[in-house]
Coordinates of C-alpha atoms and ligand atoms in Angstrom, one line a residue:
Chain A
X1 CA 46.0 1.7 -2.8
X2 CA 48.9 2.0 -0.4
X3 CA 51.6 0.6 -2.6
X4 CA 54.4 2.8 -1.2
X5 CA 53.7 1.5 2.3
X6 CA 53.7 -2.0 1.0
X7 CA 57.2 -1.4 -0.4
X8 CA 58.6 -0.1 2.8
X9 CA 57.2 -2.8 4.9
X10 CA 56.6 -5.9 2.8
X11 CA 53.2 -7.4 3.5
X12 CA 53.1 -11.0 4.3
X13 CA 51.7 -12.4 1.1
X14 CA 50.0 -15.3 2.8
X15 CA 46.3 -15.8 2.1
X16 CA 44.5 -16.1 5.3
X17 CA 42.9 -19.5 5.9
X18 CA 39.7 -17.7 6.3
X19 CA 39.6 -16.9 2.6
X20 CA 39.3 -20.5 1.6
X21 CA 35.9 -21.5 2.9
X22 CA 34.5 -18.3 1.7
X23 CA 35.6 -19.1 -1.8
X24 CA 34.7 -22.7 -1.7
X25 CA 31.6 -22.2 0.2
X26 CA 32.4 -24.9 2.6
X27 CA 33.6 -25.0 6.2
X28 CA 35.9 -27.8 7.3
X29 CA 37.2 -26.2 10.5
X30 CA 35.6 -24.2 13.2
X31 CA 35.4 -20.5 12.2
X32 CA 37.4 -19.6 15.3
X33 CA 40.3 -21.6 14.0
X34 CA 40.4 -19.5 10.9
X35 CA 40.8 -16.3 12.8
X36 CA 43.9 -17.6 14.5
X37 CA 45.5 -17.6 11.1
X38 CA 44.3 -14.2 10.1
X39 CA 47.1 -12.1 8.7
X40 CA 47.3 -8.8 10.5
X41 CA 47.6 -5.8 8.1
X42 CA 51.1 -4.3 8.5
X43 CA 50.0 -0.8 9.5
X44 CA 48.4 -2.0 12.6
X45 CA 51.2 -4.2 13.9
X46 CA 51.0 -2.6 17.3
X47 CA 47.5 -3.9 17.8
X48 CA 46.6 -7.0 19.7
X49 CA 46.0 -10.0 17.5
X50 CA 42.5 -10.1 16.2
X51 CA 39.7 -12.0 17.9
X52 CA 36.5 -12.8 16.1
X53 CA 33.5 -10.8 17.2
X54 CA 31.0 -12.3 14.8
X55 CA 31.3 -15.5 12.7
X56 CA 29.1 -16.3 9.8
X57 CA 28.7 -19.9 8.8
X58 CA 27.0 -21.0 5.5
X59 CA 24.5 -18.2 5.5
X60 CA 21.7 -18.3 3.0
X61 CA 19.2 -15.5 2.7
X62 CA 15.9 -15.4 0.8
X63 CA 13.6 -12.6 -0.3
X64 CA 10.5 -14.8 -0.7
X65 CA 11.5 -17.3 -3.3
X66 CA 14.6 -15.4 -4.5
X67 CA 17.8 -16.4 -2.9
X68 CA 20.0 -13.3 -2.4
X69 CA 22.9 -14.7 -0.4
X70 CA 24.5 -18.1 -1.1
X71 CA 26.3 -20.0 1.5
X72 CA 28.4 -17.2 3.0
X73 CA 31.1 -17.7 5.5
X74 CA 32.8 -14.8 7.1
X75 CA 34.5 -13.5 10.2
X76 CA 34.1 -10.0 11.6
X77 CA 37.1 -9.2 13.9
X78 CA 36.9 -7.3 17.1
X79 CA 38.6 -3.9 17.0
X80 CA 39.0 -4.0 13.2
X81 CA 37.3 -2.4 10.3
X82 CA 36.1 -4.9 7.7
X83 CA 34.9 -3.6 4.3
X84 CA 32.4 -5.2 2.0
X85 CA 32.9 -4.3 -1.6
X86 CA 31.4 -5.5 -4.9
X87 CA 29.3 -4.4 -7.8
X88 CA 25.8 -3.0 -7.3
X89 CA 23.2 -5.7 -6.5
X90 CA 25.7 -8.3 -5.4
X91 CA 24.1 -8.5 -1.9
X92 CA 26.2 -6.2 0.3
X93 CA 23.3 -4.5 1.9
X94 CA 21.4 -7.7 2.2
X95 CA 24.3 -9.3 4.0
X96 CA 24.9 -6.3 6.3
X97 CA 21.2 -6.2 7.2
X98 CA 21.3 -9.8 8.4
X99 CA 23.5 -8.9 11.3
X100 CA 20.8 -6.8 13.1
X101 CA 17.8 -8.8 11.7
X102 CA 16.3 -5.7 10.2
X103 CA 15.1 -8.0 7.4
X104 CA 12.6 -9.3 10.0
X105 CA 10.5 -6.1 9.4
X106 CA 9.5 -7.3 6.0
X107 CA 7.4 -10.4 5.4
X108 CA 8.7 -13.2 3.3
X109 CA 12.3 -12.9 4.3
X110 CA 14.1 -16.0 5.5
X111 CA 17.6 -16.8 6.9
X112 CA 19.4 -20.2 6.9
X113 CA 22.7 -20.9 8.6
X114 CA 24.4 -19.3 11.6
X115 CA 25.7 -15.9 12.6
X116 CA 27.4 -16.2 16.0
X117 CA 27.9 -13.2 18.2
X118 CA 31.0 -13.7 20.4
X119 CA 31.7 -14.1 23.3
X120 CA 28.2 -14.9 24.3
X121 CA 27.8 -17.4 21.4
X122 CA 24.3 -16.2 20.5
X123 CA 23.1 -17.2 17.1
X124 CA 21.8 -13.9 15.9
X125 CA 19.5 -15.2 13.2
X126 CA 18.0 -18.0 15.4
X127 CA 14.2 -17.6 15.6
X128 CA 14.3 -17.9 19.4
X129 CA 16.7 -15.0 19.7
X130 CA 14.9 -11.7 20.2
X131 CA 15.7 -9.3 17.3
X132 CA 15.1 -6.3 19.6
X133 CA 17.9 -7.3 21.9
X134 CA 20.2 -8.0 18.9
X135 CA 19.5 -4.5 17.5
X136 CA 20.5 -3.0 20.8
X137 CA 23.8 -4.9 20.7
X138 CA 24.5 -4.3 17.1
X139 CA 24.2 -0.8 15.9
X140 CA 23.6 0.3 12.3
X141 CA 24.3 3.4 10.3
X142 CA 22.4 3.8 7.0
X143 CA 23.4 5.1 3.6
X144 CA 21.2 8.2 3.7
X145 CA 21.4 10.3 6.8
X146 CA 18.2 9.5 8.6
X147 CA 17.8 11.6 11.8
X148 CA 14.4 11.7 13.4
X149 CA 12.5 15.0 13.0
X150 CA 13.3 15.8 16.6
X151 CA 16.0 17.8 18.3
X152 CA 19.6 17.0 18.1
X153 CA 19.6 16.0 21.7
X154 CA 16.6 13.8 21.4
X155 CA 18.1 12.0 18.4
X156 CA 21.2 11.0 20.3
X157 CA 19.3 10.3 23.5
X158 CA 16.8 8.0 21.8
X159 CA 18.8 4.8 22.0
X160 CA 19.6 5.6 25.6
X161 CA 15.9 6.1 26.4
X162 CA 15.2 2.8 24.8
X163 CA 17.6 1.3 27.2
X164 CA 15.6 2.7 30.1
X165 CA 17.9 5.6 31.0
X166 CA 15.8 8.5 32.3
X167 CA 18.2 10.3 34.5
X168 CA 18.7 13.7 32.9
X169 CA 22.3 14.1 34.0
X170 CA 23.3 10.7 32.7
X171 CA 21.5 11.4 29.4
X172 CA 23.3 14.7 29.0
X173 CA 26.7 13.2 29.8
X174 CA 26.3 10.4 27.4
X175 CA 24.9 12.5 24.6
X176 CA 27.9 14.8 25.0
X177 CA 30.4 12.0 24.9
X178 CA 28.7 10.5 21.8
X179 CA 28.7 13.9 20.0
X180 CA 32.3 14.5 21.0
X181 CA 33.4 11.1 19.7
X182 CA 31.8 11.9 16.3
X183 CA 33.5 15.3 16.4
X184 CA 30.4 17.4 16.0
X185 CA 30.1 18.5 19.6
X186 CA 31.7 21.9 18.9
X187 CA 29.4 22.5 15.9
X188 CA 26.2 21.7 17.7
X189 CA 26.7 22.2 21.4
X190 CA 24.9 25.6 21.3
X191 CA 21.9 24.2 19.5
X192 CA 21.2 20.8 21.0
X193 CA 17.5 21.6 21.2
X194 CA 17.2 22.7 17.6
X195 CA 15.8 20.3 15.0
X196 CA 18.3 17.8 13.5
X197 CA 16.9 18.7 10.1
X198 CA 18.6 22.1 10.4
X199 CA 22.0 20.4 10.0
X200 CA 24.0 19.8 6.8
X201 CA 24.0 16.3 5.3
X202 CA 27.5 15.5 6.6
X203 CA 26.6 16.7 10.1
X204 CA 23.4 14.7 10.0
X205 CA 25.4 11.6 9.1
X206 CA 27.8 12.2 12.0
X207 CA 24.7 12.7 14.2
X208 CA 23.3 9.4 13.1
X209 CA 26.6 7.7 14.0
X210 CA 26.5 9.5 17.3
X211 CA 23.0 8.2 17.9
X212 CA 24.1 4.7 17.1
X213 CA 27.2 4.7 19.3
X214 CA 25.6 6.5 22.2
X215 CA 23.7 3.3 22.9
X216 CA 27.1 1.5 23.1
X217 CA 26.5 -1.4 20.8
X218 CA 29.1 -4.2 20.4
X219 CA 29.2 -4.1 16.6
X220 CA 28.8 -1.2 14.2
X221 CA 27.3 -1.8 10.8
X222 CA 27.6 0.9 8.2
X223 CA 26.0 0.8 4.8
X224 CA 27.7 3.2 2.5
X225 CA 27.8 5.9 5.2
X226 CA 29.5 8.4 2.9
X227 CA 27.7 8.0 -0.4
X228 CA 25.6 11.1 0.2
X229 CA 28.5 13.3 1.4
X230 CA 31.1 15.5 -0.1
X231 CA 34.8 14.7 0.1
X232 CA 35.5 16.8 3.2
X233 CA 32.6 15.2 5.1
X234 CA 33.7 11.8 3.8
X235 CA 37.2 12.4 5.1
X236 CA 35.9 13.3 8.5
X237 CA 33.8 10.2 8.7
X238 CA 36.7 8.0 7.6
X239 CA 38.8 9.5 10.3
X240 CA 36.0 8.8 12.7
X241 CA 35.8 5.1 11.5
X242 CA 39.5 4.7 12.2
X243 CA 38.8 6.1 15.7
X244 CA 35.7 3.8 16.3
X245 CA 37.8 0.8 15.5
X246 CA 39.4 1.1 18.9
X247 CA 36.1 0.2 20.6
X248 CA 34.0 -1.7 18.1
X249 CA 34.0 -4.4 15.4
X250 CA 33.1 -2.3 12.3
X251 CA 31.5 -3.7 9.1
X252 CA 31.3 -1.1 6.4
X253 CA 29.8 -1.4 2.9
X254 CA 31.5 0.9 0.4
X255 CA 31.6 1.5 -3.4
X256 CA 34.7 3.6 -3.0
X257 CA 37.9 1.6 -3.5
X258 CA 40.1 4.3 -1.9
X259 CA 37.8 4.4 1.1
X260 CA 38.0 0.6 1.5
X261 CA 41.8 0.6 1.2
X262 CA 42.2 3.6 3.5
X263 CA 39.8 2.8 6.2
X264 CA 39.6 -0.9 6.5
X265 CA 41.8 -3.7 7.8
X266 CA 40.0 -6.6 6.1
X267 CA 38.1 -6.6 2.8
X268 CA 35.5 -9.0 1.5
X269 CA 34.7 -8.9 -2.2
X270 CA 31.2 -10.0 -3.0
X271 CA 29.7 -11.0 -6.3
X272 CA 26.3 -12.4 -7.2
X273 CA 25.4 -13.1 -3.5
X274 CA 28.7 -14.9 -2.7
X275 CA 31.9 -13.9 -1.0
X276 CA 34.5 -14.3 -3.7
X277 CA 37.5 -13.4 -1.7
X278 CA 38.1 -12.3 1.8
X279 CA 41.4 -11.2 3.4
X280 CA 43.5 -8.4 4.7
X281 CA 42.8 -5.2 2.8
X282 CA 46.4 -4.8 1.6
X283 CA 46.3 -8.3 0.1
X284 CA 42.9 -7.9 -1.6
X285 CA 44.1 -4.6 -3.2
X286 CA 47.7 -5.5 -4.1
X287 CA 47.7 -9.2 -4.6
X288 CA 44.2 -10.7 -5.0
X289 CA 44.1 -14.4 -5.7
X290 CA 40.8 -14.4 -7.7
X291 CA 40.7 -12.9 -11.2
X292 CA 37.3 -11.2 -10.5
X293 CA 38.6 -9.5 -7.4
X294 CA 41.6 -8.1 -9.3
X295 CA 39.4 -6.9 -12.1
X296 CA 37.0 -5.2 -9.7
X297 CA 39.6 -3.5 -7.5
X298 CA 41.5 -2.2 -10.5
X299 CA 38.2 -1.0 -12.2
X300 CA 38.2 -3.3 -15.1
X301 CA 35.2 -5.3 -14.0
X302 CA 32.3 -6.0 -16.2
Chain B
X1 CA 4.3 18.2 -44.3
X2 CA 3.7 21.4 -42.2
X3 CA 6.7 23.5 -41.3
X4 CA 7.9 23.4 -37.7
X5 CA 6.6 26.9 -37.1
X6 CA 3.1 25.9 -38.1
X7 CA 3.1 22.8 -35.8
X8 CA 4.4 24.8 -32.9
X9 CA 1.8 27.5 -33.5
X10 CA -1.0 24.9 -33.6
X11 CA 0.2 23.3 -30.4
X12 CA 0.4 26.7 -28.7
X13 CA -3.2 27.4 -29.8
X14 CA -4.3 24.1 -28.2
X15 CA -2.4 25.1 -25.1
X16 CA -4.2 28.4 -24.9
X17 CA -7.6 26.8 -25.6
X18 CA -7.2 24.4 -22.8
X19 CA -6.0 27.1 -20.5
X20 CA -9.2 29.1 -21.3
X21 CA -11.4 26.1 -20.7
X22 CA -9.8 25.5 -17.4
X23 CA -10.4 29.1 -16.3
X24 CA -14.0 28.9 -17.4
X25 CA -14.6 25.7 -15.4
X26 CA -12.9 27.1 -12.3
X27 CA -14.8 30.3 -12.4
X28 CA -18.1 28.6 -13.0
X29 CA -17.6 26.7 -9.7
X30 CA -16.4 29.9 -7.9
X31 CA -19.3 31.9 -9.2
X32 CA -21.8 29.3 -8.1
X33 CA -20.3 29.4 -4.6
X34 CA -20.3 33.2 -4.5
X35 CA -23.9 33.4 -5.7
X36 CA -25.0 30.8 -3.1
X37 CA -23.2 32.4 -0.3
X38 CA -24.4 35.8 -1.4
X39 CA -28.0 34.7 -1.4
X40 CA -27.6 33.2 2.0
X41 CA -26.0 36.4 3.3
X42 CA -28.7 38.5 1.7
X43 CA -31.5 36.4 3.3
X44 CA -30.0 35.6 6.6
X45 CA -27.3 38.1 7.7
X46 CA -29.8 40.6 9.1
X47 CA -31.2 37.9 11.4
X48 CA -27.9 37.0 13.1
X49 CA -27.8 38.7 16.5
X50 CA -27.3 37.9 20.2
X51 CA -31.0 37.0 20.7
X52 CA -30.9 34.6 17.7
X53 CA -27.8 32.8 19.1
X54 CA -29.2 32.6 22.7
X55 CA -32.9 31.7 22.4
X56 CA -34.6 28.4 21.7
X57 CA -36.8 27.8 18.7
X58 CA -40.3 29.2 18.8
X59 CA -43.5 29.3 16.8
X60 CA -42.9 32.9 16.1
X61 CA -40.1 33.5 13.6
X62 CA -39.1 36.8 15.1
X63 CA -38.3 35.4 18.6
X64 CA -37.0 32.0 17.4
X65 CA -33.3 31.2 18.0
X66 CA -30.7 28.4 17.5
X67 CA -29.4 27.9 21.0
X68 CA -30.4 24.3 21.4
X69 CA -29.2 23.6 17.8
X70 CA -25.7 25.0 17.9
X71 CA -25.0 23.6 21.4
X72 CA -26.4 20.3 20.2
X73 CA -24.2 20.3 17.1
X74 CA -21.1 20.9 19.2
X75 CA -22.1 18.3 21.8
X76 CA -22.8 15.7 19.1
X77 CA -19.4 16.5 17.5
X78 CA -17.7 15.9 20.8
X79 CA -19.2 12.5 21.1
X80 CA -18.4 11.7 17.5
X81 CA -14.9 12.9 17.8
X82 CA -14.2 11.2 21.1
X83 CA -15.3 7.8 19.6
X84 CA -14.3 8.0 16.0
X85 CA -10.8 9.4 16.4
X86 CA -9.4 6.8 18.8
X87 CA -11.1 4.0 17.0
X88 CA -10.2 5.2 13.5
X89 CA -6.6 6.0 14.4
X90 CA -6.1 2.7 16.2
X91 CA -7.6 0.8 13.2
X92 CA -5.4 2.7 10.7
X93 CA -2.3 2.1 12.7
X94 CA -3.1 -1.6 13.1
X95 CA -3.8 -2.0 9.4
X96 CA -0.7 -0.1 8.3
X97 CA 1.8 -1.3 10.9
X98 CA 0.7 -4.5 12.4
X99 CA -1.7 -6.3 10.0
X100 CA 0.0 -8.9 7.8
X101 CA -0.3 -7.8 4.2
X102 CA -2.4 -10.7 3.0
X103 CA -5.7 -11.3 1.2
X104 CA -7.8 -10.7 4.3
X105 CA -6.2 -7.3 4.8
X106 CA -6.8 -6.4 1.2
X107 CA -10.5 -7.3 1.5
X108 CA -10.8 -5.2 4.7
X109 CA -9.0 -2.4 2.9
X110 CA -11.3 -2.4 -0.1
X111 CA -14.4 -2.5 2.2
X112 CA -13.3 0.4 4.2
X113 CA -12.6 2.4 1.1
X114 CA -16.1 1.5 0.0
X115 CA -17.7 2.4 3.3
X116 CA -16.5 5.9 2.9
X117 CA -18.8 6.1 -0.1
X118 CA -21.9 4.6 1.4
X119 CA -24.9 7.1 1.4
X120 CA -25.2 8.6 4.8
X121 CA -28.9 7.7 5.2
X122 CA -27.7 4.0 5.4
X123 CA -25.7 4.9 8.4
X124 CA -28.8 6.4 9.9
X125 CA -30.7 3.2 9.4
X126 CA -27.8 1.3 10.9
X127 CA -27.8 3.7 13.9
X128 CA -31.5 3.1 14.3
X129 CA -31.1 -0.7 14.2
X130 CA -28.0 -0.9 16.4
X131 CA -28.0 1.9 18.9
X132 CA -31.8 2.4 19.4
X133 CA -33.3 -1.0 18.8
X134 CA -30.4 -3.3 19.9
X135 CA -28.6 -1.2 22.6
X136 CA -31.6 0.9 23.7
X137 CA -29.7 4.1 23.8
X138 CA -32.8 6.0 22.9
X139 CA -33.1 9.0 20.6
X140 CA -30.3 10.7 22.4
X141 CA -27.1 12.6 21.9
X142 CA -25.3 9.4 22.4
X143 CA -27.1 7.7 19.5
X144 CA -26.7 10.7 17.2
X145 CA -22.9 11.1 18.0
X146 CA -22.2 7.4 17.6
X147 CA -24.1 7.3 14.3
X148 CA -22.0 10.1 12.9
X149 CA -18.9 8.4 14.3
X150 CA -19.7 5.4 12.2
X151 CA -20.1 7.7 9.3
X152 CA -16.7 9.3 9.6
X153 CA -14.8 6.2 10.8
X154 CA -13.7 5.1 7.3
X155 CA -12.5 8.6 6.6
X156 CA -10.5 8.7 9.7
X157 CA -9.0 5.3 9.0
X158 CA -8.1 6.2 5.5
X159 CA -6.6 9.6 6.6
X160 CA -4.5 7.8 9.3
X161 CA -3.2 5.3 6.8
X162 CA -2.3 7.9 4.2
X163 CA -0.5 10.0 6.9
X164 CA 1.5 7.0 8.1
X165 CA 2.5 6.1 4.5
X166 CA 4.1 9.4 4.0
X167 CA 6.7 8.6 6.7
X168 CA 9.8 7.3 4.9
X169 CA 11.0 3.8 5.4
X170 CA 14.4 5.0 6.5
X171 CA 13.0 6.8 9.5
X172 CA 11.2 3.7 10.7
X173 CA 14.3 1.6 10.1
X174 CA 16.4 4.1 12.1
X175 CA 14.1 3.5 15.1
X176 CA 14.0 -0.2 14.7
X177 CA 17.7 -0.4 14.3
X178 CA 18.2 1.2 17.7
X179 CA 16.1 -1.6 19.2
X180 CA 12.7 0.0 19.4
X181 CA 9.6 -2.3 19.6
X182 CA 6.8 -1.9 17.2
X183 CA 4.7 0.0 19.8
X184 CA 7.6 2.3 20.6
X185 CA 8.0 3.1 17.0
X186 CA 4.3 3.9 16.7
X187 CA 4.2 5.8 20.0
X188 CA 7.5 7.8 19.7
X189 CA 7.7 8.3 15.9
X190 CA 4.9 7.4 13.6
X191 CA 2.0 9.0 15.6
X192 CA 3.9 12.3 16.3
X193 CA 5.1 12.6 12.8
X194 CA 1.8 11.8 11.2
X195 CA -0.2 14.0 13.6
X196 CA -0.5 16.8 11.1
X197 CA -2.0 14.5 8.4
X198 CA -4.3 12.7 10.9
X199 CA -5.6 15.9 12.4
X200 CA -6.3 17.3 9.0
X201 CA -8.2 14.2 8.0
X202 CA -10.2 14.2 11.3
X203 CA -11.2 17.8 10.9
X204 CA -12.3 17.3 7.3
X205 CA -14.3 14.3 8.5
X206 CA -15.8 16.3 11.3
X207 CA -16.8 19.1 9.0
X208 CA -18.6 16.6 6.9
X209 CA -20.4 15.2 9.9
X210 CA -21.5 18.5 11.3
X211 CA -23.5 19.2 8.1
X212 CA -25.3 15.8 8.0
X213 CA -29.0 15.7 8.3
X214 CA -30.5 12.5 6.9
X215 CA -28.9 10.0 9.3
X216 CA -29.9 12.1 12.3
X217 CA -33.5 12.3 11.2
X218 CA -33.4 8.5 10.9
X219 CA -32.2 8.2 14.6
X220 CA -34.8 10.7 15.8
X221 CA -33.3 14.1 16.1
X222 CA -36.0 16.5 17.3
X223 CA -36.4 19.8 15.6
X224 CA -38.5 21.5 18.2
X225 CA -36.3 21.3 21.3
X226 CA -36.5 24.0 23.9
X227 CA -33.9 22.8 26.3
X228 CA -30.1 22.4 26.6
X229 CA -28.6 19.0 27.2
X230 CA -29.9 17.9 30.7
X231 CA -28.5 17.7 33.3
X232 CA -25.7 20.2 32.9
X233 CA -22.3 18.5 32.5
X234 CA -20.7 20.5 35.3
X235 CA -22.1 21.3 38.7
X236 CA -21.1 22.7 42.0
X237 CA -21.8 19.5 43.8
X238 CA -19.8 16.3 44.0
X239 CA -18.9 14.6 41.6
X240 CA -18.9 17.9 39.7
X241 CA -19.1 16.3 36.2
X242 CA -21.9 14.3 34.9
X243 CA -22.3 12.5 31.6
X244 CA -26.0 11.9 31.9
X245 CA -26.8 14.6 29.4
X246 CA -25.8 12.2 26.6
X247 CA -29.1 10.4 27.2
X248 CA -31.3 13.5 26.6
X249 CA -33.0 14.2 23.3
X250 CA -31.0 16.2 20.8
X251 CA -31.1 18.5 17.9
X252 CA -28.5 19.9 15.6
X253 CA -28.2 22.9 13.3
X254 CA -29.1 21.2 10.0
X255 CA -32.1 19.6 11.5
X256 CA -33.4 22.9 12.7
X257 CA -32.7 24.4 9.3
X258 CA -34.6 21.6 7.6
X259 CA -37.5 22.2 9.9
X260 CA -37.6 25.9 9.3
X261 CA -37.3 25.7 5.5
X262 CA -40.4 23.5 5.4
X263 CA -42.5 26.2 7.0
X264 CA -44.5 28.5 4.8
X265 CA -43.6 31.9 6.5
X266 CA -40.9 33.9 4.7
X267 CA -39.4 34.9 8.1
X268 CA -38.6 31.3 8.8
X269 CA -36.7 31.2 5.5
X270 CA -34.5 34.0 6.6
X271 CA -34.1 32.2 10.0
X272 CA -33.0 29.1 8.1
X273 CA -30.5 31.1 6.0
X274 CA -29.1 32.7 9.2
X275 CA -28.7 29.2 10.8
X276 CA -27.0 28.1 7.6
X277 CA -24.5 31.0 7.9
X278 CA -23.7 29.9 11.4
X279 CA -23.2 26.4 10.2
X280 CA -20.9 27.5 7.4
X281 CA -18.9 29.7 9.8
X282 CA -18.4 26.7 12.1
X283 CA -17.3 24.5 9.1
X284 CA -15.0 27.2 7.7
X285 CA -13.3 27.7 11.1
X286 CA -12.8 23.9 11.4
X287 CA -11.2 24.0 8.0
X288 CA -9.1 27.0 8.9
X289 CA -7.8 25.0 11.9
X290 CA -7.0 22.1 9.6
X291 CA -5.1 24.2 7.2
X292 CA -3.1 25.9 10.0
X293 CA -2.2 22.5 11.6
X294 CA -1.1 21.1 8.2
X295 CA 1.0 24.2 7.6
X296 CA 2.6 24.0 11.0
X297 CA 3.3 20.2 10.6
X298 CA 4.7 20.7 7.1
X299 CA 7.1 23.4 8.3
X300 CA 8.3 21.3 11.2
X301 CA 8.7 18.0 9.4
X302 CA 9.8 17.8 5.8
X303 CA 11.2 14.5 4.6
Ligands
ATP401 N1 13.2 -6.4 -1.0 C1 13.7 -7.1 -1.9 N2 13.0 -8.1 -2.5 C2 13.5 -8.9 -3.5 N3 14.8 -8.8 -3.9 C3 15.6 -7.9 -3.3 C4 15.1 -7.0 -2.3 N4 16.1 -6.2 -2.0 C5 17.2 -6.5 -2.7 N5 16.9 -7.5 -3.5 C6 17.8 -8.2 -4.5 O1 18.8 -8.7 -3.7 C7 20.1 -8.5 -4.4 C8 21.1 -7.8 -3.5 O2 20.6 -6.5 -3.2 P1 21.4 -5.6 -2.3 O3 20.6 -4.4 -2.0 O4 21.9 -6.3 -1.1 O5 22.6 -5.2 -3.2 P2 23.9 -4.2 -2.9 O6 25.1 -5.0 -3.0 O7 23.7 -3.6 -1.6 O8 23.8 -3.2 -4.0 P3 24.1 -1.6 -4.0 O9 25.6 -1.5 -4.1 O10 23.5 -1.1 -5.3 O11 23.6 -1.0 -2.8 C9 19.7 -7.8 -5.7 O12 19.8 -8.6 -6.8 C10 18.4 -7.2 -5.4 O13 17.6 -7.2 -6.6
MG402 MG1 23.3 -1.5 -0.9

């Protein structure tokens, strides 16, 4: 928690309007209206005001007969990092995985509500929307590093090949750019054609991030990307996330409170399939309005 | 109440006893195998020479050979492999990746598992009914190969599914999350990664098929065959390759062996033993290839 910084530069202690519907589970205004009132975290005051990249309206999600998400409303801002926190089993992964329709791979799953991708206004979870296209526009990084058992080069190039890029020079250039932006180019440039399995866990995870961003998605989803990594590798990935923020809307699930407070601009606290509180990270961590949130971020939950 | 030392000692004794029992059972199996192989070697090894491998069978044991039989075995295996592998792999991929997991799928699954256990003679009768009576393929290489293909199809399907199942979910999800279609996931990831497992299964199935006798007798394999598949598959004239040979009469090693063992002369018995050694050599080399491929795949891909 960045209390010192908060002292130097007092945070505006206004709860963003966006937090209300999430708590009450009802939407009275258009989700776009809420973002206009989003409070910008103080450390990024030089940034342009946030614009919504994805808005979620009364989302329900079912695994068969079991309802895992209850009437969620939420906004993911462009060029910001939003963290999802909450106790194990509260539905963070389930929520994240709605954004790229990966649930569609498993029978019996069902969505209700609306997830709008801006500016095109596509409803991601609409049956008529092609999940393949959505997955190309919304990239995902998984908890466990999951490179393909192919070469480092082929891993990063895979998303590009799916987009129909076959030109060798273009592939090489874009693989290099992706590996550079995840800061492993120097470590792997001499062994691009060696198996990705010959890398350390931290390197593999950065490779997976490179693989995702090489395809230039619009949104980046990350489900506990550092949970399998040591503190040094974690630090590198956090640094990377702060860098990625410049180009993407990032949604990250984390169990690590320090990580959420260090790396994110907004934080949503989930509990039992609902979003309990949602607001600027500073406010969630220093001045939560809901008792459960306060207990959770201070480690007294349960 | 026994002291702890006594209890421990008793359990250690049980442990040793079971160990000894295990060794006894294992060596019994091994000894049987060695005796069998030794007997075969003793009877047949002297008979294996160039003449034996390159002549047709004959009424005189001394000049009889296995040329038509081993060529026939390999040719039948080609037909079997070329039909059973694509069909079996496709069916396995469909059931594992495409088919909806419902009651119908479960019924099909159970049936395929059961098919693998159906006695091989039943496949022979089916081959007779379907390929000879219904499709009129005659008593040919084609009929023999297809009959054995039916026999090993369930094994190939099961092996494919097992191999696909060892691929972790998170690798599939990685591919889907990048926007791959189902076919792209199968083509770019699942098939390459399960190649080792599938190949192993296929080769084990083939080494079962190559030793089959009963179903081939049912579809009319000839024991006394003094010709190679006709016409030759390659020729100097256009169109250079011909597949007409698949319609010619066929024989295979086990059929010839069966025929020789039923003759009274002792020399034919050693001929049969020698043919058996050749068959075992083919089977063992197939298995060696399977082991090598599995080893290579395991080294390249470990989850
Ligand atoms: N495939 C599934 N079928 C049925 N229920 C599921 C399935 N996957 C998850 N659930 C249930 O949905 C709820 C939310 O699970 P989810 O994995 O989203 O939690 P999470 O917040 O990501 O937890 P963690 O922090 O442990 O990763 C849990 O109660 C879980 O039991
Ligand atoms: Mg999770």
